[in-house]
């Protein structure tokens, strides 16, 4: 089972353009938690991936703005498990870094530990490209042969993407594009869109 997510950090993406800096990658503790992180920067976008925290993107900077917080971008849960009992949410992943001429790929893997998820292996591939402000996240979920049974898995992608201050979020639904304003100064609540029509969503910040 494979999924592809695109984290859009700008409305104008340089698809197909290979100009610009080659992505740079370094490893170290970039958030002060005494655990190993991976930082990738291509001159347009800079991100920190935390293998010990669900293999998520815990820092994403574009045009000087920090665009994520909390549990970050790319956390994966199952609708069949609570966050507190998940085998994957905010759990450590093993990782490998591949440097190519035009991209850097960070591959993160974790196998389940309990119940029917014990033989379910999750692999994330986070790709940062030369000359693009788009980040690609590919997810593969593999039911290992030794499980010896079929398995149903309902993924829940848990992300936070937004600029400081008030933002307007847009989600395409079967009834049209839905706009949900968010202002951290006001009381807010979860908004659920049960009829998405396309595989994207976006936000507009006051800064543009």
PDB file of C-alpha atoms in Angstrom:
ATOM      1  CA  UNK A   1       0.000   0.000   0.000  1.00  0.00           C
ATOM      2  CA  UNK A   2       1.565   3.299  -1.065  1.00  0.00           C
ATOM      3  CA  UNK A   3       0.640   6.925  -0.518  1.00  0.00           C
ATOM      4  CA  UNK A   4       2.194  10.149  -1.797  1.00  0.00           C
ATOM      5  CA  UNK A   5       1.882  13.481  -0.037  1.00  0.00           C
ATOM      6  CA  UNK A   6       3.179  16.820  -1.224  1.00  0.00           C
ATOM      7  CA  UNK A   7       3.891  19.544   1.328  1.00  0.00           C
ATOM      8  CA  UNK A   8       3.363  22.778  -0.599  1.00  0.00           C
ATOM      9  CA  UNK A   9       5.259  25.700   0.889  1.00  0.00           C
ATOM     10  CA  UNK A  10       4.431  28.224  -1.807  1.00  0.00           C
ATOM     11  CA  UNK A  11       1.859  28.736  -4.524  1.00  0.00           C
ATOM     12  CA  UNK A  12       4.502  28.953  -7.248  1.00  0.00           C
ATOM     13  CA  UNK A  13       6.504  25.730  -7.403  1.00  0.00           C
ATOM     14  CA  UNK A  14       9.497  25.312  -9.669  1.00  0.00           C
ATOM     15  CA  UNK A  15       8.522  21.958 -11.152  1.00  0.00           C
ATOM     16  CA  UNK A  16      10.963  20.701 -13.738  1.00  0.00           C
ATOM     17  CA  UNK A  17      13.538  23.415 -13.011  1.00  0.00           C
ATOM     18  CA  UNK A  18      16.883  22.057 -11.895  1.00  0.00           C
ATOM     19  CA  UNK A  19      18.608  25.429 -11.302  1.00  0.00           C
ATOM     20  CA  UNK A  20      19.398  26.503  -7.774  1.00  0.00           C
ATOM     21  CA  UNK A  21      21.449  25.095  -4.943  1.00  0.00           C
ATOM     22  CA  UNK A  22      21.927  21.373  -4.505  1.00  0.00           C
ATOM     23  CA  UNK A  23      20.312  20.275  -1.232  1.00  0.00           C
ATOM     24  CA  UNK A  24      22.692  20.219   1.732  1.00  0.00           C
ATOM     25  CA  UNK A  25      22.239  17.721   4.549  1.00  0.00           C
ATOM     26  CA  UNK A  26      23.717  17.488   8.032  1.00  0.00           C
ATOM     27  CA  UNK A  27      23.017  15.430  11.140  1.00  0.00           C
ATOM     28  CA  UNK A  28      22.993  16.619  14.752  1.00  0.00           C
ATOM     29  CA  UNK A  29      20.777  17.769  17.615  1.00  0.00           C
ATOM     30  CA  UNK A  30      19.005  20.797  16.118  1.00  0.00           C
ATOM     31  CA  UNK A  31      16.135  21.107  18.600  1.00  0.00           C
ATOM     32  CA  UNK A  32      17.973  20.638  21.900  1.00  0.00           C
ATOM     33  CA  UNK A  33      16.350  17.336  22.898  1.00  0.00           C
ATOM     34  CA  UNK A  34      19.688  15.431  22.889  1.00  0.00           C
ATOM     35  CA  UNK A  35      18.501  13.186  20.066  1.00  0.00           C
ATOM     36  CA  UNK A  36      19.766  12.923  16.498  1.00  0.00           C
ATOM     37  CA  UNK A  37      18.032  15.001  13.815  1.00  0.00           C
ATOM     38  CA  UNK A  38      18.565  15.511  10.089  1.00  0.00           C
ATOM     39  CA  UNK A  39      18.574  18.982   8.549  1.00  0.00           C
ATOM     40  CA  UNK A  40      18.133  19.463   4.800  1.00  0.00           C
ATOM     41  CA  UNK A  41      18.397  22.876   3.125  1.00  0.00           C
ATOM     42  CA  UNK A  42      18.259  23.739  -0.580  1.00  0.00           C
ATOM     43  CA  UNK A  43      18.363  27.527  -0.276  1.00  0.00           C
ATOM     44  CA  UNK A  44      14.584  27.804  -0.700  1.00  0.00           C
ATOM     45  CA  UNK A  45      13.287  25.631   2.094  1.00  0.00           C
ATOM     46  CA  UNK A  46      14.948  24.249   5.213  1.00  0.00           C
ATOM     47  CA  UNK A  47      13.585  21.369   7.237  1.00  0.00           C
ATOM     48  CA  UNK A  48      14.520  19.290  10.252  1.00  0.00           C
ATOM     49  CA  UNK A  49      13.484  15.634  10.325  1.00  0.00           C
ATOM     50  CA  UNK A  50      13.341  13.935  13.726  1.00  0.00           C
ATOM     51  CA  UNK A  51      13.684  10.138  13.421  1.00  0.00           C
ATOM     52  CA  UNK A  52      13.081   9.758  17.168  1.00  0.00           C
ATOM     53  CA  UNK A  53       9.791  11.697  16.977  1.00  0.00           C
ATOM     54  CA  UNK A  54       7.743   9.641  14.533  1.00  0.00           C
ATOM     55  CA  UNK A  55      10.112  10.314  11.650  1.00  0.00           C
ATOM     56  CA  UNK A  56       8.308  13.634  11.193  1.00  0.00           C
ATOM     57  CA  UNK A  57       9.337  17.029   9.871  1.00  0.00           C
ATOM     58  CA  UNK A  58       9.486  18.988  13.120  1.00  0.00           C
ATOM     59  CA  UNK A  59      10.789  22.233  11.612  1.00  0.00           C
ATOM     60  CA  UNK A  60       9.950  23.702   8.195  1.00  0.00           C
ATOM     61  CA  UNK A  61      11.224  27.156   7.268  1.00  0.00           C
ATOM     62  CA  UNK A  62      10.323  28.999   4.068  1.00  0.00           C
ATOM     63  CA  UNK A  63      11.070  32.684   3.327  1.00  0.00           C
ATOM     64  CA  UNK A  64      12.124  33.141   6.935  1.00  0.00           C
ATOM     65  CA  UNK A  65       8.832  31.814   8.336  1.00  0.00           C
ATOM     66  CA  UNK A  66       8.531  28.750  10.573  1.00  0.00           C
ATOM     67  CA  UNK A  67       5.580  26.796   9.126  1.00  0.00           C
ATOM     68  CA  UNK A  68       5.100  23.939  11.580  1.00  0.00           C
ATOM     69  CA  UNK A  69       5.057  23.202  15.304  1.00  0.00           C
ATOM     70  CA  UNK A  70       3.856  20.589  17.778  1.00  0.00           C
ATOM     71  CA  UNK A  71       4.119  17.083  16.351  1.00  0.00           C
ATOM     72  CA  UNK A  72       5.113  18.508  12.969  1.00  0.00           C
ATOM     73  CA  UNK A  73       4.395  17.190   9.470  1.00  0.00           C
ATOM     74  CA  UNK A  74       4.224  13.556   8.400  1.00  0.00           C
ATOM     75  CA  UNK A  75       3.112  11.792  11.555  1.00  0.00           C
ATOM     76  CA  UNK A  76       1.084   8.667  10.714  1.00  0.00           C
ATOM     77  CA  UNK A  77      -1.525   6.978  12.876  1.00  0.00           C
ATOM     78  CA  UNK A  78      -4.242   4.409  12.317  1.00  0.00           C
ATOM     79  CA  UNK A  79      -7.924   5.058  12.875  1.00  0.00           C
ATOM     80  CA  UNK A  80      -7.883   1.742  14.756  1.00  0.00           C
ATOM     81  CA  UNK A  81      -5.467   2.914  17.489  1.00  0.00           C
ATOM     82  CA  UNK A  82      -5.356   5.861  19.851  1.00  0.00           C
ATOM     83  CA  UNK A  83      -2.415   8.259  19.781  1.00  0.00           C
ATOM     84  CA  UNK A  84      -1.332   7.061  23.230  1.00  0.00           C
ATOM     85  CA  UNK A  85      -1.203   3.411  22.108  1.00  0.00           C
ATOM     86  CA  UNK A  86      -0.014   3.866  18.524  1.00  0.00           C
ATOM     87  CA  UNK A  87       3.009   1.838  17.400  1.00  0.00           C
ATOM     88  CA  UNK A  88       4.059   4.662  15.055  1.00  0.00           C
ATOM     89  CA  UNK A  89       2.888   8.087  16.287  1.00  0.00           C
ATOM     90  CA  UNK A  90       5.887   9.952  17.783  1.00  0.00           C
ATOM     91  CA  UNK A  91       7.825   6.666  18.032  1.00  0.00           C
ATOM     92  CA  UNK A  92      11.456   6.240  16.887  1.00  0.00           C
ATOM     93  CA  UNK A  93      12.216   5.257  13.276  1.00  0.00           C
ATOM     94  CA  UNK A  94      15.512   3.979  11.887  1.00  0.00           C
ATOM     95  CA  UNK A  95      16.782   6.059   8.987  1.00  0.00           C
ATOM     96  CA  UNK A  96      19.170   6.313   6.050  1.00  0.00           C
ATOM     97  CA  UNK A  97      20.201   9.374   4.039  1.00  0.00           C
ATOM     98  CA  UNK A  98      20.830   9.249   0.280  1.00  0.00           C
ATOM     99  CA  UNK A  99      22.519  12.214  -1.403  1.00  0.00           C
ATOM    100  CA  UNK A 100      22.029  12.638  -5.141  1.00  0.00           C
ATOM    101  CA  UNK A 101      23.038  15.425  -7.525  1.00  0.00           C
ATOM    102  CA  UNK A 102      19.525  16.911  -7.635  1.00  0.00           C
ATOM    103  CA  UNK A 103      17.895  15.722  -4.409  1.00  0.00           C
ATOM    104  CA  UNK A 104      18.339  14.341  -0.917  1.00  0.00           C
ATOM    105  CA  UNK A 105      16.209  11.400   0.183  1.00  0.00           C
ATOM    106  CA  UNK A 106      15.707  10.508   3.851  1.00  0.00           C
ATOM    107  CA  UNK A 107      14.250   7.016   4.298  1.00  0.00           C
ATOM    108  CA  UNK A 108      12.690   6.167   7.677  1.00  0.00           C
ATOM    109  CA  UNK A 109      11.402   2.733   8.727  1.00  0.00           C
ATOM    110  CA  UNK A 110       9.572   1.268  11.684  1.00  0.00           C
ATOM    111  CA  UNK A 111       7.847  -2.071  12.313  1.00  0.00           C
ATOM    112  CA  UNK A 112       4.870  -2.377  14.644  1.00  0.00           C
ATOM    113  CA  UNK A 113       5.245  -3.907  18.090  1.00  0.00           C
ATOM    114  CA  UNK A 114       1.821  -4.942  19.340  1.00  0.00           C
ATOM    115  CA  UNK A 115      -1.349  -6.795  18.388  1.00  0.00           C
ATOM    116  CA  UNK A 116      -2.232  -6.945  14.731  1.00  0.00           C
ATOM    117  CA  UNK A 117       0.293  -4.204  13.882  1.00  0.00           C
ATOM    118  CA  UNK A 118       3.217  -6.408  14.990  1.00  0.00           C
ATOM    119  CA  UNK A 119       4.146  -7.374  11.433  1.00  0.00           C
ATOM    120  CA  UNK A 120       3.193  -4.092   9.768  1.00  0.00           C
ATOM    121  CA  UNK A 121       6.245  -2.183   8.512  1.00  0.00           C
ATOM    122  CA  UNK A 122       5.977   1.514   7.688  1.00  0.00           C
ATOM    123  CA  UNK A 123       8.468   3.256   5.389  1.00  0.00           C
ATOM    124  CA  UNK A 124       8.571   7.006   4.765  1.00  0.00           C
ATOM    125  CA  UNK A 125      10.684   8.626   2.050  1.00  0.00           C
ATOM    126  CA  UNK A 126      11.118  12.394   2.384  1.00  0.00           C
ATOM    127  CA  UNK A 127      12.647  14.027  -0.707  1.00  0.00           C
ATOM    128  CA  UNK A 128      14.005  17.559  -0.995  1.00  0.00           C
ATOM    129  CA  UNK A 129      14.828  18.681  -4.553  1.00  0.00           C
ATOM    130  CA  UNK A 130      17.276  21.098  -6.101  1.00  0.00           C
ATOM    131  CA  UNK A 131      15.551  24.356  -7.080  1.00  0.00           C
ATOM    132  CA  UNK A 132      12.107  23.439  -5.686  1.00  0.00           C
ATOM    133  CA  UNK A 133      10.198  24.578  -2.648  1.00  0.00           C
ATOM    134  CA  UNK A 134       8.062  21.418  -2.741  1.00  0.00           C
ATOM    135  CA  UNK A 135       8.811  18.530  -0.400  1.00  0.00           C
ATOM    136  CA  UNK A 136       7.646  15.050  -1.351  1.00  0.00           C
ATOM    137  CA  UNK A 137       6.661  12.456   1.255  1.00  0.00           C
ATOM    138  CA  UNK A 138       6.060   8.875   0.064  1.00  0.00           C
ATOM    139  CA  UNK A 139       4.609   6.337   2.471  1.00  0.00           C
ATOM    140  CA  UNK A 140       4.696   2.557   2.019  1.00  0.00           C
ATOM    141  CA  UNK A 141       2.860   0.234   4.383  1.00  0.00           C
ATOM    142  CA  UNK A 142       3.987  -3.392   4.136  1.00  0.00           C
ATOM    143  CA  UNK A 143       2.252  -6.364   5.719  1.00  0.00           C
ATOM    144  CA  UNK A 144       5.227  -8.668   6.173  1.00  0.00           C
ATOM    145  CA  UNK A 145       5.049 -12.261   4.938  1.00  0.00           C
ATOM    146  CA  UNK A 146       5.525 -13.660   8.433  1.00  0.00           C
ATOM    147  CA  UNK A 147       2.190 -12.155   9.530  1.00  0.00           C
ATOM    148  CA  UNK A 148       0.500 -14.943   7.509  1.00  0.00           C
ATOM    149  CA  UNK A 149      -2.801 -13.084   7.398  1.00  0.00           C
ATOM    150  CA  UNK A 150      -4.459 -10.225   5.559  1.00  0.00           C
ATOM    151  CA  UNK A 151      -4.622  -6.899   7.359  1.00  0.00           C
ATOM    152  CA  UNK A 152      -6.770  -3.798   7.004  1.00  0.00           C
ATOM    153  CA  UNK A 153      -5.037  -0.497   7.800  1.00  0.00           C
ATOM    154  CA  UNK A 154      -6.788   2.894   7.808  1.00  0.00           C
ATOM    155  CA  UNK A 155      -4.088   5.602   7.801  1.00  0.00           C
ATOM    156  CA  UNK A 156      -4.521   8.959   9.470  1.00  0.00           C
ATOM    157  CA  UNK A 157      -1.977  11.578   8.383  1.00  0.00           C
ATOM    158  CA  UNK A 158      -1.356  14.022  11.211  1.00  0.00           C
ATOM    159  CA  UNK A 159       0.193  17.359  10.162  1.00  0.00           C
ATOM    160  CA  UNK A 160       0.449  20.950  11.242  1.00  0.00           C
ATOM    161  CA  UNK A 161       1.213  23.530   8.547  1.00  0.00           C
ATOM    162  CA  UNK A 162       0.706  27.238   9.117  1.00  0.00           C
ATOM    163  CA  UNK A 163       2.407  30.604   9.476  1.00  0.00           C
ATOM    164  CA  UNK A 164       2.442  32.632  12.707  1.00  0.00           C
ATOM    165  CA  UNK A 165      -0.726  34.651  13.231  1.00  0.00           C
ATOM    166  CA  UNK A 166      -4.115  34.231  11.588  1.00  0.00           C
ATOM    167  CA  UNK A 167      -4.334  31.965   8.537  1.00  0.00           C
ATOM    168  CA  UNK A 168      -7.093  30.941   6.138  1.00  0.00           C
ATOM    169  CA  UNK A 169      -7.133  27.223   5.331  1.00  0.00           C
ATOM    170  CA  UNK A 170      -8.649  25.844   2.124  1.00  0.00           C
ATOM    171  CA  UNK A 171      -9.875  22.290   1.554  1.00  0.00           C
ATOM    172  CA  UNK A 172     -11.486  21.086  -1.709  1.00  0.00           C
ATOM    173  CA  UNK A 173     -14.684  19.137  -1.037  1.00  0.00           C
ATOM    174  CA  UNK A 174     -17.456  17.678  -3.164  1.00  0.00           C
ATOM    175  CA  UNK A 175     -19.426  20.862  -2.364  1.00  0.00           C
ATOM    176  CA  UNK A 176     -16.634  23.217  -3.465  1.00  0.00           C
ATOM    177  CA  UNK A 177     -13.524  24.611  -1.819  1.00  0.00           C
ATOM    178  CA  UNK A 178     -14.126  25.119   1.884  1.00  0.00           C
ATOM    179  CA  UNK A 179     -12.387  27.989   3.713  1.00  0.00           C
ATOM    180  CA  UNK A 180     -11.726  27.709   7.445  1.00  0.00           C
ATOM    181  CA  UNK A 181     -10.178  30.764   9.160  1.00  0.00           C
ATOM    182  CA  UNK A 182      -7.835  30.191  12.071  1.00  0.00           C
ATOM    183  CA  UNK A 183      -6.810  32.843  14.560  1.00  0.00           C
ATOM    184  CA  UNK A 184      -4.687  31.686  17.517  1.00  0.00           C
ATOM    185  CA  UNK A 185      -5.990  34.645  19.549  1.00  0.00           C
ATOM    186  CA  UNK A 186      -9.522  33.215  19.441  1.00  0.00           C
ATOM    187  CA  UNK A 187     -11.002  30.045  20.862  1.00  0.00           C
ATOM    188  CA  UNK A 188     -10.904  27.336  18.216  1.00  0.00           C
ATOM    189  CA  UNK A 189     -11.930  23.729  17.711  1.00  0.00           C
ATOM    190  CA  UNK A 190     -11.220  20.838  15.359  1.00  0.00           C
ATOM    191  CA  UNK A 191     -12.817  21.045  11.930  1.00  0.00           C
ATOM    192  CA  UNK A 192     -13.506  17.775  10.099  1.00  0.00           C
ATOM    193  CA  UNK A 193     -14.004  17.578   6.325  1.00  0.00           C
ATOM    194  CA  UNK A 194     -15.627  14.245   5.559  1.00  0.00           C
ATOM    195  CA  UNK A 195     -16.090  14.787   1.822  1.00  0.00           C
ATOM    196  CA  UNK A 196     -12.672  15.781   0.387  1.00  0.00           C
ATOM    197  CA  UNK A 197     -12.583  15.919  -3.400  1.00  0.00           C
ATOM    198  CA  UNK A 198      -8.873  16.151  -4.206  1.00  0.00           C
ATOM    199  CA  UNK A 199      -5.534  15.283  -2.652  1.00  0.00           C
ATOM    200  CA  UNK A 200      -4.426  18.746  -1.581  1.00  0.00           C
ATOM    201  CA  UNK A 201      -5.082  21.459   0.948  1.00  0.00           C
ATOM    202  CA  UNK A 202      -3.489  24.852   1.510  1.00  0.00           C
ATOM    203  CA  UNK A 203      -3.420  27.998   3.556  1.00  0.00           C
ATOM    204  CA  UNK A 204      -2.904  31.727   3.003  1.00  0.00           C
ATOM    205  CA  UNK A 205      -1.150  33.818   5.635  1.00  0.00           C
ATOM    206  CA  UNK A 206      -1.326  37.615   6.008  1.00  0.00           C
ATOM    207  CA  UNK A 207       2.312  37.770   4.905  1.00  0.00           C
ATOM    208  CA  UNK A 208       1.360  36.053   1.625  1.00  0.00           C
TER     209      UNK A 208
END
